[in-house]
mmCIF file with all atom_site columns, C-alpha atoms in Angstrom:
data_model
loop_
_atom_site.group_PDB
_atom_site.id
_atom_site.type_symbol
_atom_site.label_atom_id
_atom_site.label_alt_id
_atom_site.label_comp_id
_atom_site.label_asym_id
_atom_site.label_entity_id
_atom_site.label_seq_id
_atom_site.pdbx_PDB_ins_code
_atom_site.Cartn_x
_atom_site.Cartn_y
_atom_site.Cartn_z
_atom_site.occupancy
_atom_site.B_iso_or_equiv
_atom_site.pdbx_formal_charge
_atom_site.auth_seq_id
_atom_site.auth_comp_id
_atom_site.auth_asym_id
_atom_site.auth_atom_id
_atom_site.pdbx_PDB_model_num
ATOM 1   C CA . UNK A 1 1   ? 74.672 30.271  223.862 1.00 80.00 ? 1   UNK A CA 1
ATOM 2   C CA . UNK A 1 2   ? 77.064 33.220  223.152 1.00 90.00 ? 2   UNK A CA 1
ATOM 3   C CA . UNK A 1 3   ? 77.284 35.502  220.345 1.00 93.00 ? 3   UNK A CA 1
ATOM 4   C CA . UNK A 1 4   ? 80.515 36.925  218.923 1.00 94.00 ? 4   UNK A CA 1
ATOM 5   C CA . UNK A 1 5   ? 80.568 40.350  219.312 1.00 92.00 ? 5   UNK A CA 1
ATOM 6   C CA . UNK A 1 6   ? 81.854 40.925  215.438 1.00 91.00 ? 6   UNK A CA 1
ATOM 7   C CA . UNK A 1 7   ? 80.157 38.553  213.256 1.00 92.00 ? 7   UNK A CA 1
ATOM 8   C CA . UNK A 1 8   ? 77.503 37.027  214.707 1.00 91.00 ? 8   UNK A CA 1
ATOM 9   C CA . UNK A 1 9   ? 78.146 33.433  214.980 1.00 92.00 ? 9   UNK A CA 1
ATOM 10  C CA . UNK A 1 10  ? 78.030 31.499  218.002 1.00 93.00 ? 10  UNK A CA 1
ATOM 11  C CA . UNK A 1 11  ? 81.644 31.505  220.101 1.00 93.00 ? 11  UNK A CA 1
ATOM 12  C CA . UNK A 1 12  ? 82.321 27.479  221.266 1.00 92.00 ? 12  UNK A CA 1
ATOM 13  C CA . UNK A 1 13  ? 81.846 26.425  224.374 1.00 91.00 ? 13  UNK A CA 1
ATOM 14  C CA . UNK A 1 14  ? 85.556 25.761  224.627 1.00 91.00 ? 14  UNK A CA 1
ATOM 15  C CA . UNK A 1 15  ? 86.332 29.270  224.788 1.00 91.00 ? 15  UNK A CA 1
ATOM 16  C CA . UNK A 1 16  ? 86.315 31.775  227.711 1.00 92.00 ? 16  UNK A CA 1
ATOM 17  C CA . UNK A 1 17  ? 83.307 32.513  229.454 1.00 90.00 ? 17  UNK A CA 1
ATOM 18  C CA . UNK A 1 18  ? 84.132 36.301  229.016 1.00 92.00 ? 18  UNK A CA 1
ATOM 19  C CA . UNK A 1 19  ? 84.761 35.533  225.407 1.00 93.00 ? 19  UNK A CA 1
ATOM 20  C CA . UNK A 1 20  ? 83.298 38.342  223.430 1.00 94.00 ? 20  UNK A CA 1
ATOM 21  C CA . UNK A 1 21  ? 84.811 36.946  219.762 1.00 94.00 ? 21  UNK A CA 1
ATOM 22  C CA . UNK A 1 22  ? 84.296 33.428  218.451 1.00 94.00 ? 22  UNK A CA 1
ATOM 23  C CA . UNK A 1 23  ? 88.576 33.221  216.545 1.00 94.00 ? 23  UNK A CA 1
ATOM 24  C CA . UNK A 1 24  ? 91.332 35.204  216.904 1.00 93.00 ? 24  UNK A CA 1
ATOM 25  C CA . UNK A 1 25  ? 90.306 36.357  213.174 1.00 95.00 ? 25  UNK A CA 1
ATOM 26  C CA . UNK A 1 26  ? 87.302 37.748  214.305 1.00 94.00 ? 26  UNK A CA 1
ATOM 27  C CA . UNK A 1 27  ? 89.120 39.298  217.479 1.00 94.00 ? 27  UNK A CA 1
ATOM 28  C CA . UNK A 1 28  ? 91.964 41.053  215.052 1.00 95.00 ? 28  UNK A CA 1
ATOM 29  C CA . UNK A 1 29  ? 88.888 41.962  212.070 1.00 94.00 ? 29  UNK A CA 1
ATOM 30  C CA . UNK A 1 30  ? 87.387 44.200  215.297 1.00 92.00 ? 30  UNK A CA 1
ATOM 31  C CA . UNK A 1 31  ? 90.649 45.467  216.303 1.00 93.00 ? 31  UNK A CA 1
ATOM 32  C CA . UNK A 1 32  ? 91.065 46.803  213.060 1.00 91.00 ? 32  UNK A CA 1
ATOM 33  C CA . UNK A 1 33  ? 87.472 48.635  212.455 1.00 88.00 ? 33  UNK A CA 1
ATOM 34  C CA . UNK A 1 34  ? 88.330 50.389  215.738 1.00 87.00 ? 34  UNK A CA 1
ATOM 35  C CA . UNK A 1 35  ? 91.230 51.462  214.843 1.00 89.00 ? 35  UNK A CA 1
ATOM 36  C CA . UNK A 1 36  ? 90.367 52.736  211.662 1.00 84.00 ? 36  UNK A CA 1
ATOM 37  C CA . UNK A 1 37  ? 89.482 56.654  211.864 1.00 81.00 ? 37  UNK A CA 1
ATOM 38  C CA . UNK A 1 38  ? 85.902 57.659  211.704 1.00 75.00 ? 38  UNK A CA 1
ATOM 39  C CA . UNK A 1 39  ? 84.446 59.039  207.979 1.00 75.00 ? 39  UNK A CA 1
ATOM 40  C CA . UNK A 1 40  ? 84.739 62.445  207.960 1.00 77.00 ? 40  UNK A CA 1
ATOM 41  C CA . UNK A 1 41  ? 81.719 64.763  208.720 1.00 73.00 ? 41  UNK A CA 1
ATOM 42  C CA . UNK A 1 42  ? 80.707 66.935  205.998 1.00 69.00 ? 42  UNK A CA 1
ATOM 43  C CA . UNK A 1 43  ? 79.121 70.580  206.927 1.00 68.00 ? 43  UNK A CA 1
ATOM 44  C CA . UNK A 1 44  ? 76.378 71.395  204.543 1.00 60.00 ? 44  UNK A CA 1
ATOM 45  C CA . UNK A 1 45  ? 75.219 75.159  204.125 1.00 58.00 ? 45  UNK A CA 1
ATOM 46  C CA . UNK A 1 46  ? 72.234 75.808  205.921 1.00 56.00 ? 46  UNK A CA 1
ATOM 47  C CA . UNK A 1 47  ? 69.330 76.135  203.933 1.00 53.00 ? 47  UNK A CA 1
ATOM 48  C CA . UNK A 1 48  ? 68.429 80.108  203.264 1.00 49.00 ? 48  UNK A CA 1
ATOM 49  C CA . UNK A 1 49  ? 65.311 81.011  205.434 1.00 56.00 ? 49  UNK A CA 1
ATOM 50  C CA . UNK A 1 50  ? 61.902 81.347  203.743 1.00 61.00 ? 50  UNK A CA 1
ATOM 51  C CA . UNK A 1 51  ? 61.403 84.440  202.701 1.00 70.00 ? 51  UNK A CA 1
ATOM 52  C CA . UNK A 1 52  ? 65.371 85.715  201.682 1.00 82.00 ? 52  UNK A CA 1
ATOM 53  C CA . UNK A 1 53  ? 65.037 88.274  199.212 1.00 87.00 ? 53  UNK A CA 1
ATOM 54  C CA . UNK A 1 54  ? 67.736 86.717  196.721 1.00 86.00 ? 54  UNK A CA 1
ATOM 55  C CA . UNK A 1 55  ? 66.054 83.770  196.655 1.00 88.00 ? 55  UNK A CA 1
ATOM 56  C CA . UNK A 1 56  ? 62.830 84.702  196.051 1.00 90.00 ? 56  UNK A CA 1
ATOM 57  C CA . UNK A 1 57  ? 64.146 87.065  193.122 1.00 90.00 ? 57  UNK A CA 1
ATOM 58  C CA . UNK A 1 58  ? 65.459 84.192  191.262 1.00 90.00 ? 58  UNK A CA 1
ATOM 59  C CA . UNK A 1 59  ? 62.585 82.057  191.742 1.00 90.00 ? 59  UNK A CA 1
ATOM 60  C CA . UNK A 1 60  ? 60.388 84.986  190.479 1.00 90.00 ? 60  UNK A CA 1
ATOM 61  C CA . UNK A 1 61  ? 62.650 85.885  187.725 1.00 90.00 ? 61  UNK A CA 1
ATOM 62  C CA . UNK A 1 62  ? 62.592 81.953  186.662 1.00 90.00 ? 62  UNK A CA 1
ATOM 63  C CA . UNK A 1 63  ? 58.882 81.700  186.957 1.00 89.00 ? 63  UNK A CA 1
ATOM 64  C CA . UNK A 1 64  ? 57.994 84.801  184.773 1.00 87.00 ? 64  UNK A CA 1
ATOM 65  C CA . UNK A 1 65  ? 60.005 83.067  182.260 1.00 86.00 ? 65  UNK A CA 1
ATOM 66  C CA . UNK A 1 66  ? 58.887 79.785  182.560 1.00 87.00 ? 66  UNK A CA 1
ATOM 67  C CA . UNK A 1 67  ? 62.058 78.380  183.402 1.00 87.00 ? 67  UNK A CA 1
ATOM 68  C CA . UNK A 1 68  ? 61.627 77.654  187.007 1.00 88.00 ? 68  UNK A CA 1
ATOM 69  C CA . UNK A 1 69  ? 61.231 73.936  186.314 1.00 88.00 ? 69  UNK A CA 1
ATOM 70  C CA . UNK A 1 70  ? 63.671 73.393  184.122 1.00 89.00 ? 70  UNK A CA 1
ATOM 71  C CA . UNK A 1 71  ? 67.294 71.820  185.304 1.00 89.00 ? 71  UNK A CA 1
ATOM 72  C CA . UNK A 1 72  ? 68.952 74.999  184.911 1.00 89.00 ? 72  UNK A CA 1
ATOM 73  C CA . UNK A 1 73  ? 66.236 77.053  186.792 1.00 90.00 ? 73  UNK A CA 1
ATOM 74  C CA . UNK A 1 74  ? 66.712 74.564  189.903 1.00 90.00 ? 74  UNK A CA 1
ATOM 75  C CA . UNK A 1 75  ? 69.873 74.871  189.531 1.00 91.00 ? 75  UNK A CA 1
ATOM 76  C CA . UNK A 1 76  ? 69.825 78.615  189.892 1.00 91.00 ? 76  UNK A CA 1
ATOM 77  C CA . UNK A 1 77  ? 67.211 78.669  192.790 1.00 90.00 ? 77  UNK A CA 1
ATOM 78  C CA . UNK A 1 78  ? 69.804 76.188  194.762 1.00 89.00 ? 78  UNK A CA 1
ATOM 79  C CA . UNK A 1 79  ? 72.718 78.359  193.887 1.00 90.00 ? 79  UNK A CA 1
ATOM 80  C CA . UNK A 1 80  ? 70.722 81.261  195.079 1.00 89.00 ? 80  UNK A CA 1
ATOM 81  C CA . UNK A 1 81  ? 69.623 79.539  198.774 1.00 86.00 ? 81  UNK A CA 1
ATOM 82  C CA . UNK A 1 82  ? 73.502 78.378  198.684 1.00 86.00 ? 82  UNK A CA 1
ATOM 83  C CA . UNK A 1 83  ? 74.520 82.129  198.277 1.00 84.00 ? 83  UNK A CA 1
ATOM 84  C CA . UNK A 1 84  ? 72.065 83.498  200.931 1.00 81.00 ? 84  UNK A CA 1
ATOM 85  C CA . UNK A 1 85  ? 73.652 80.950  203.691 1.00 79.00 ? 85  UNK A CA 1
ATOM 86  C CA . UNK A 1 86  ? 77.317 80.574  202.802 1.00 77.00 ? 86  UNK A CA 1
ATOM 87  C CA . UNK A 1 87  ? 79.480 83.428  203.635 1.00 69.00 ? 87  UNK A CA 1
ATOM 88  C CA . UNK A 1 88  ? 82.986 85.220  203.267 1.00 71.00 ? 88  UNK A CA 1
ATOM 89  C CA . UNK A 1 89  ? 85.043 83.223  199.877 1.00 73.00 ? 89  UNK A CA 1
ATOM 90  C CA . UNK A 1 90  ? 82.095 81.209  199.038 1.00 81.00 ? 90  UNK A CA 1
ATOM 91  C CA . UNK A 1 91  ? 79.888 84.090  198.151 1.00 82.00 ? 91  UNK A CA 1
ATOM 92  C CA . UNK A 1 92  ? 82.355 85.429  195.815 1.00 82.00 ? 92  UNK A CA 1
ATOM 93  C CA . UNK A 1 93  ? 82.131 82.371  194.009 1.00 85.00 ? 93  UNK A CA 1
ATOM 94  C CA . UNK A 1 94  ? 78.459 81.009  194.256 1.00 87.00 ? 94  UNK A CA 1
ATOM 95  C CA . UNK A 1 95  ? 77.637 84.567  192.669 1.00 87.00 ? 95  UNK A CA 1
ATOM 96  C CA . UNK A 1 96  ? 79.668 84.045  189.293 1.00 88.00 ? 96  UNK A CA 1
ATOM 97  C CA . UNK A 1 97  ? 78.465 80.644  189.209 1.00 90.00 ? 97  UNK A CA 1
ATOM 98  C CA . UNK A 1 98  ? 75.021 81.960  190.162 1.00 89.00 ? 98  UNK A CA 1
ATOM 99  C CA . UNK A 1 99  ? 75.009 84.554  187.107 1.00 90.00 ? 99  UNK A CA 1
ATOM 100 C CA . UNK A 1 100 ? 76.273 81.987  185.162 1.00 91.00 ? 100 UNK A CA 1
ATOM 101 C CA . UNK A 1 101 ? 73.519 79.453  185.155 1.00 90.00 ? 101 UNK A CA 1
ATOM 102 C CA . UNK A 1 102 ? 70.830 82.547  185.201 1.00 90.00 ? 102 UNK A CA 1
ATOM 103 C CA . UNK A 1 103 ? 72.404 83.149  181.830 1.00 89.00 ? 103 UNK A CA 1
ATOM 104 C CA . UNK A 1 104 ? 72.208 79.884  180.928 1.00 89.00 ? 104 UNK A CA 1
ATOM 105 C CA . UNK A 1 105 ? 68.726 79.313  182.034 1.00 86.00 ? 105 UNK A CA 1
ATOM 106 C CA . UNK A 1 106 ? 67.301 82.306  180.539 1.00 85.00 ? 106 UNK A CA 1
ATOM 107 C CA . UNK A 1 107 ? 68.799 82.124  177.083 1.00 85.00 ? 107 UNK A CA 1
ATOM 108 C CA . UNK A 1 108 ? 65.676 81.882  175.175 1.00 76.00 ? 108 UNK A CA 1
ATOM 109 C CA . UNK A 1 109 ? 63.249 82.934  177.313 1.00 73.00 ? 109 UNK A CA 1
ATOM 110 C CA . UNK A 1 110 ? 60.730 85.437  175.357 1.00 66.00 ? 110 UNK A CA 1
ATOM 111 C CA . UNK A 1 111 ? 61.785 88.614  176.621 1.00 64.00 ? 111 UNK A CA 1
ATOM 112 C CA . UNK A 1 112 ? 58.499 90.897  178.810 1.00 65.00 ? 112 UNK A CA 1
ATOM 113 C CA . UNK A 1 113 ? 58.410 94.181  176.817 1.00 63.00 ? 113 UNK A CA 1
ATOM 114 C CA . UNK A 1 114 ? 57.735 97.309  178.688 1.00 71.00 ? 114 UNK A CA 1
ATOM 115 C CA . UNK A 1 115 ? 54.021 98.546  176.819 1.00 77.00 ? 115 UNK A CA 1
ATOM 116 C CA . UNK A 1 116 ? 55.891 102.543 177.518 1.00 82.00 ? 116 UNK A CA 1
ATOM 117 C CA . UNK A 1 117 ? 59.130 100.922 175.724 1.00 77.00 ? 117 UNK A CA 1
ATOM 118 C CA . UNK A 1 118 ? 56.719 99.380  173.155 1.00 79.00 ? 118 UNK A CA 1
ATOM 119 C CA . UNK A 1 119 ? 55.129 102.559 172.123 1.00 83.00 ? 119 UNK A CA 1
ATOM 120 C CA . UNK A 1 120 ? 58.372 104.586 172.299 1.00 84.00 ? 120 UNK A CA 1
ATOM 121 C CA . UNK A 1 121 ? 60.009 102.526 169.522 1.00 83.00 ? 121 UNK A CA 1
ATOM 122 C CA . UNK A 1 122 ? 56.769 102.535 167.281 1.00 85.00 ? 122 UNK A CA 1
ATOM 123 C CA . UNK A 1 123 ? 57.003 106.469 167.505 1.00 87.00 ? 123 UNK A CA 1
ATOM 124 C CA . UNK A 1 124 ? 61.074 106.506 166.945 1.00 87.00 ? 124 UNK A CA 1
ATOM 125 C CA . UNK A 1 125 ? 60.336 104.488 163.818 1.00 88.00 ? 125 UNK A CA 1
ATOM 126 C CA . UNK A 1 126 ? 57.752 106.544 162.756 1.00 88.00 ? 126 UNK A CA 1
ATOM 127 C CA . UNK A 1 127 ? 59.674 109.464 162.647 1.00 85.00 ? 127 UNK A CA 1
ATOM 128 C CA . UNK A 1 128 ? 63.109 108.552 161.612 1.00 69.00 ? 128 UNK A CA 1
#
């Protein structure tokens, strides 16, 4: 018993020994998927090395404000790998977009005050 080479069925015994399809349809179907160009292969950025300064930054900056597991703050910490692997135009780019959703993510986030900053403005309102 022979198996066609494209779908699977069994070829008859009334065709050629060296028969590899079981009908012409099959024969042409085959034809067709070879001719047919492959997918295309899509390059992905490599992923930033542990330890990238960048990255960590953002992921520290997120975390002291809590957003780090929000949407927005993953959003920023895979912009910010993006940025430390891609290169040349795409830098230029993944950096707006980068500042962008930091902006985004941080809207809201309760601000760390300074405790030197703190006590300056309670002595500039005590005076003036």
């Amino acid at each position: 018993m022979r198996i066609c080479d494209h779908c699977a069925d069994e070829i008859p015994a009334s065709k050629h020994r060296s028969a590899k399809y079981c009908s012409l349809r099959c024969q042409k179907d085959a034809a067709k998927l070879r001719q047919q160009p492959a997918a295309p292969v899509v390059k992905l950025p490599m992923a930033a090395e542990p330890g990238d300064p960048l990255t960590d930054r953002v992921r520290a900056e997120l975390e002291a404000a809590g957003r780090l597991d929000t949407v927005l703050g993953q959003q920023a910490a895979a912009l910010a790998a993006a940025m430390a692997a891609a290169g040349g135009q795409a830098m230029a780019a993944l950096s707006r977009e980068l500042r962008s959703v930091m902006d985004e993510a941080l809207r809201g986030a309760k601000a760390e005050v300074d405790p030197i900053d703190e006590l300056k403005l309670r002595r500039d309102r005590k005076s003036g």
